[in-house]
XYZ file of N, CA and C in Angstrom:
291
model
N 31.738 -4.125 -29.815
C 32.774 -4.200 -28.412
C 32.202 -3.241 -27.351
N 31.814 -2.013 -27.642
C 31.328 -0.916 -26.149
C 30.119 -2.001 -25.348
N 29.585 -2.838 -26.254
C 28.391 -3.084 -25.373
C 28.851 -4.704 -24.967
N 30.052 -5.005 -24.590
C 30.619 -6.340 -24.509
C 30.728 -6.026 -22.857
N 30.346 -7.401 -22.167
C 30.243 -7.471 -20.920
C 31.638 -6.819 -20.274
N 32.693 -7.258 -20.614
C 34.053 -6.465 -20.112
C 34.036 -4.915 -20.172
N 33.396 -4.724 -21.023
C 33.502 -3.206 -21.254
C 32.401 -2.329 -20.350
N 31.121 -2.983 -19.684
C 30.164 -2.407 -19.277
C 30.243 -3.037 -17.207
N 31.169 -3.743 -16.978
C 30.701 -4.547 -15.824
C 31.846 -3.145 -14.898
N 30.833 -2.911 -13.980
C 31.372 -1.717 -13.097
C 31.153 -0.145 -13.706
N 30.764 0.034 -14.724
C 30.380 1.053 -15.112
C 28.778 1.559 -14.820
N 28.847 2.895 -14.120
C 27.381 3.117 -13.696
C 26.803 3.613 -15.152
N 25.474 3.359 -14.799
C 24.556 3.913 -16.063
C 24.424 2.647 -17.479
N 25.654 1.687 -17.140
C 25.720 0.682 -18.409
C 24.405 -0.024 -18.251
N 24.088 -0.872 -19.426
C 22.729 -2.000 -19.702
C 23.211 -3.067 -18.691
N 24.510 -3.323 -18.527
C 24.588 -4.583 -17.544
C 24.441 -4.313 -16.034
N 24.892 -2.846 -15.851
C 24.604 -2.607 -14.040
C 23.158 -2.566 -13.563
N 22.434 -2.126 -14.812
C 21.020 -2.137 -14.812
C 20.382 -3.327 -14.600
N 20.756 -4.316 -15.594
C 20.262 -5.325 -15.248
C 20.182 -6.193 -13.816
N 21.970 -5.915 -13.796
C 22.068 -6.501 -12.187
C 21.556 -6.036 -11.227
N 21.433 -4.727 -11.285
C 20.412 -4.114 -10.029
C 19.147 -4.595 -10.147
N 18.513 -4.685 -11.068
C 16.911 -5.209 -11.276
C 16.887 -6.768 -10.951
N 17.920 -7.322 -11.135
C 18.038 -8.829 -10.679
C 18.208 -8.772 -9.246
N 19.134 -8.084 -8.757
C 19.408 -8.138 -6.956
C 18.076 -7.506 -6.356
N 17.412 -6.364 -6.741
C 16.384 -5.788 -6.167
C 15.063 -7.223 -6.429
N 15.032 -8.138 -7.380
C 13.888 -8.597 -7.605
C 14.100 -9.813 -7.057
N 15.444 -10.277 -6.890
C 15.649 -11.615 -5.746
C 15.301 -11.033 -4.269
N 15.742 -9.736 -3.715
C 15.589 -9.586 -2.546
C 14.208 -8.999 -2.209
N 13.411 -8.606 -3.059
C 12.038 -8.409 -2.491
C 10.868 -9.430 -3.138
N 11.730 -10.576 -3.392
C 11.000 -11.336 -4.007
C 9.725 -11.084 -5.079
N 9.953 -10.054 -5.745
C 9.071 -9.834 -6.796
C 8.729 -10.962 -7.557
N 7.829 -11.186 -8.242
C 7.287 -12.123 -8.748
C 6.451 -13.546 -8.063
N 6.340 -12.874 -6.785
C 5.935 -13.825 -5.784
C 4.781 -12.781 -5.202
N 4.004 -13.578 -4.826
C 2.817 -12.664 -4.040
C 1.828 -12.199 -5.018
N 1.295 -11.023 -4.640
C 0.298 -10.283 -5.036
C 0.262 -9.521 -6.506
N -0.417 -9.472 -7.343
C -0.060 -8.486 -8.794
C -1.458 -8.084 -9.013
N -1.174 -6.932 -9.297
C -2.298 -5.884 -9.587
C -1.812 -4.785 -10.975
N -2.687 -5.025 -11.724
C -2.566 -3.768 -12.779
C -3.054 -2.235 -12.213
N -2.202 -1.298 -12.461
C -2.417 0.030 -12.053
C -3.320 0.650 -13.131
N -4.512 0.782 -13.077
C -5.508 1.669 -13.675
C -4.842 3.128 -14.576
N -4.453 3.953 -13.556
C -3.938 4.951 -13.925
C -2.588 4.952 -14.618
N -2.071 3.658 -15.020
C -1.067 3.560 -15.593
C -1.055 2.277 -16.974
N -2.398 2.470 -17.093
C -2.665 1.317 -18.472
C -3.353 2.154 -19.296
N -2.432 2.324 -20.660
C -2.996 3.093 -21.500
C -2.244 2.741 -22.825
N -2.433 3.278 -23.798
C -1.782 3.376 -25.091
C -0.522 3.765 -25.078
N 0.036 4.738 -23.894
C 1.058 5.296 -23.547
C 1.905 4.784 -22.347
N 1.311 3.991 -21.675
C 1.792 3.640 -20.389
C 1.616 1.965 -19.935
N 2.157 1.714 -19.272
C 1.814 0.112 -18.192
C 2.262 0.013 -17.228
N 1.437 -0.060 -16.420
C 1.836 -0.101 -14.632
C 1.144 -1.204 -14.004
N 1.983 -1.887 -13.019
C 1.452 -2.667 -12.275
C 2.356 -2.636 -10.749
N 1.337 -3.282 -9.919
C 1.976 -3.475 -9.005
C 2.281 -4.798 -8.120
N 3.551 -5.279 -7.740
C 3.805 -6.433 -7.038
C 4.100 -6.572 -5.721
N 3.341 -6.606 -4.951
C 3.499 -6.539 -3.501
C 3.530 -5.218 -3.270
N 4.725 -4.758 -2.583
C 4.710 -3.067 -2.721
C 5.656 -2.392 -3.550
N 5.690 -2.923 -4.645
C 6.548 -2.223 -5.764
C 5.448 -2.069 -6.891
N 5.916 -0.959 -7.128
C 5.107 -0.323 -8.620
C 5.978 -0.384 -9.704
N 5.928 -0.709 -10.966
C 6.610 -1.033 -11.991
C 5.904 -0.037 -13.110
N 6.010 1.069 -13.696
C 5.788 1.803 -14.383
C 6.510 1.886 -15.914
N 6.187 1.883 -17.151
C 6.932 1.962 -18.162
C 6.045 2.863 -18.887
N 6.546 4.060 -19.448
C 6.339 5.206 -20.136
C 6.921 4.933 -21.773
N 5.609 4.548 -22.424
C 5.722 4.228 -23.644
C 5.692 5.619 -24.826
N 5.092 6.719 -23.952
C 4.952 7.962 -25.039
C 6.216 8.866 -24.843
N 6.076 9.865 -25.757
C 7.218 10.972 -25.925
C 7.097 11.914 -24.652
N 6.158 12.473 -24.169
C 5.853 12.981 -22.712
C 5.988 12.452 -21.518
N 6.300 13.092 -20.717
C 6.549 12.677 -19.301
C 5.319 11.932 -18.484
N 5.340 11.115 -17.808
C 4.450 10.731 -16.796
C 4.756 11.067 -15.268
N 3.390 11.431 -14.601
C 4.084 11.705 -13.107
C 4.334 10.315 -12.311
N 5.484 10.692 -11.496
C 6.118 9.739 -10.930
C 5.271 9.381 -9.485
N 5.056 7.848 -9.419
C 4.312 7.849 -8.367
C 5.055 7.893 -6.694
N 4.206 8.276 -5.932
C 4.978 8.609 -4.419
C 5.749 7.291 -4.184
N 6.816 7.512 -3.184
C 7.549 6.089 -2.846
C 8.728 6.538 -3.130
N 9.648 5.468 -2.680
C 11.218 5.261 -3.255
C 11.610 5.097 -4.382
N 12.172 5.520 -5.268
C 12.731 5.060 -6.601
C 13.984 3.817 -5.948
N 13.446 2.786 -6.822
C 14.310 1.424 -6.836
C 15.394 1.581 -7.703
N 14.677 1.721 -9.126
C 15.150 1.430 -10.223
C 14.997 2.392 -11.391
N 15.576 2.922 -11.956
C 14.960 4.033 -13.067
C 15.832 3.176 -14.479
N 15.274 3.281 -15.519
C 15.940 2.525 -16.786
C 16.906 3.986 -17.515
N 16.711 5.093 -17.041
C 17.480 6.142 -17.327
C 18.516 6.806 -16.276
N 19.335 6.457 -16.885
C 20.685 6.687 -15.808
C 20.833 8.191 -15.308
N 20.843 8.976 -16.021
C 20.925 10.059 -15.617
C 19.744 11.085 -15.134
N 18.576 10.010 -14.725
C 17.552 10.796 -14.264
C 17.686 11.441 -12.806
N 16.959 12.186 -12.367
C 17.236 12.421 -10.544
C 15.718 11.760 -10.420
N 16.167 11.045 -8.801
C 14.829 10.634 -8.261
C 13.709 10.907 -8.453
N 13.596 12.576 -8.160
C 12.230 12.899 -8.342
C 11.460 13.097 -9.542
N 12.361 12.995 -10.375
C 12.243 13.705 -12.222
C 11.021 12.710 -12.416
N 10.002 13.100 -13.309
C 8.963 12.558 -13.504
C 9.171 11.502 -14.641
N 8.503 10.410 -14.777
C 9.039 9.337 -15.896
C 9.199 10.006 -17.158
N 10.487 9.716 -17.699
C 10.635 10.050 -19.017
C 9.997 9.635 -19.949
N 10.623 9.712 -21.296
C 9.750 8.986 -22.609
C 10.772 8.025 -22.252
N 9.866 6.510 -22.863
C 10.469 5.319 -22.936
C 11.313 4.780 -21.718
N 11.005 5.352 -20.445
C 11.707 5.123 -19.333
C 10.781 4.004 -18.464
N 11.549 3.106 -17.886
C 10.656 2.331 -16.791
C 11.280 2.640 -15.361
N 10.480 2.704 -14.208
C 10.894 2.779 -12.831
C 10.219 1.972 -12.337
N 10.953 1.618 -11.110
C 10.191 0.698 -10.488
C 10.218 1.346 -8.743
N 9.312 1.740 -8.051
C 9.081 2.537 -7.126
C 8.188 1.579 -6.327
N 8.845 1.731 -4.802
C 8.598 1.057 -3.452
C 7.534 1.998 -2.790
N 6.342 1.472 -2.835
C 5.049 2.526 -2.398
C 4.873 2.226 -0.760
């Protein structure tokens, strides 16, 4: 019940609001179109990162933090993280460079 749409709609930090924000950013910035490049510094057994246009997407698979790329944070999958915090364990960030 707690994960149903009506329970998450408009609730900051909910999975529904995270996905709505991601879809809005994807549409507004036309992500998925244009250039794509892997980020070698974020391709390993503990991280995966790529650039689509001027947006960097980095996921931390590990238990330790990763350095946050420079730029404006557009989206973080951990809602209680501060904008300048490193990338937390099992967190994904979208950064406009």
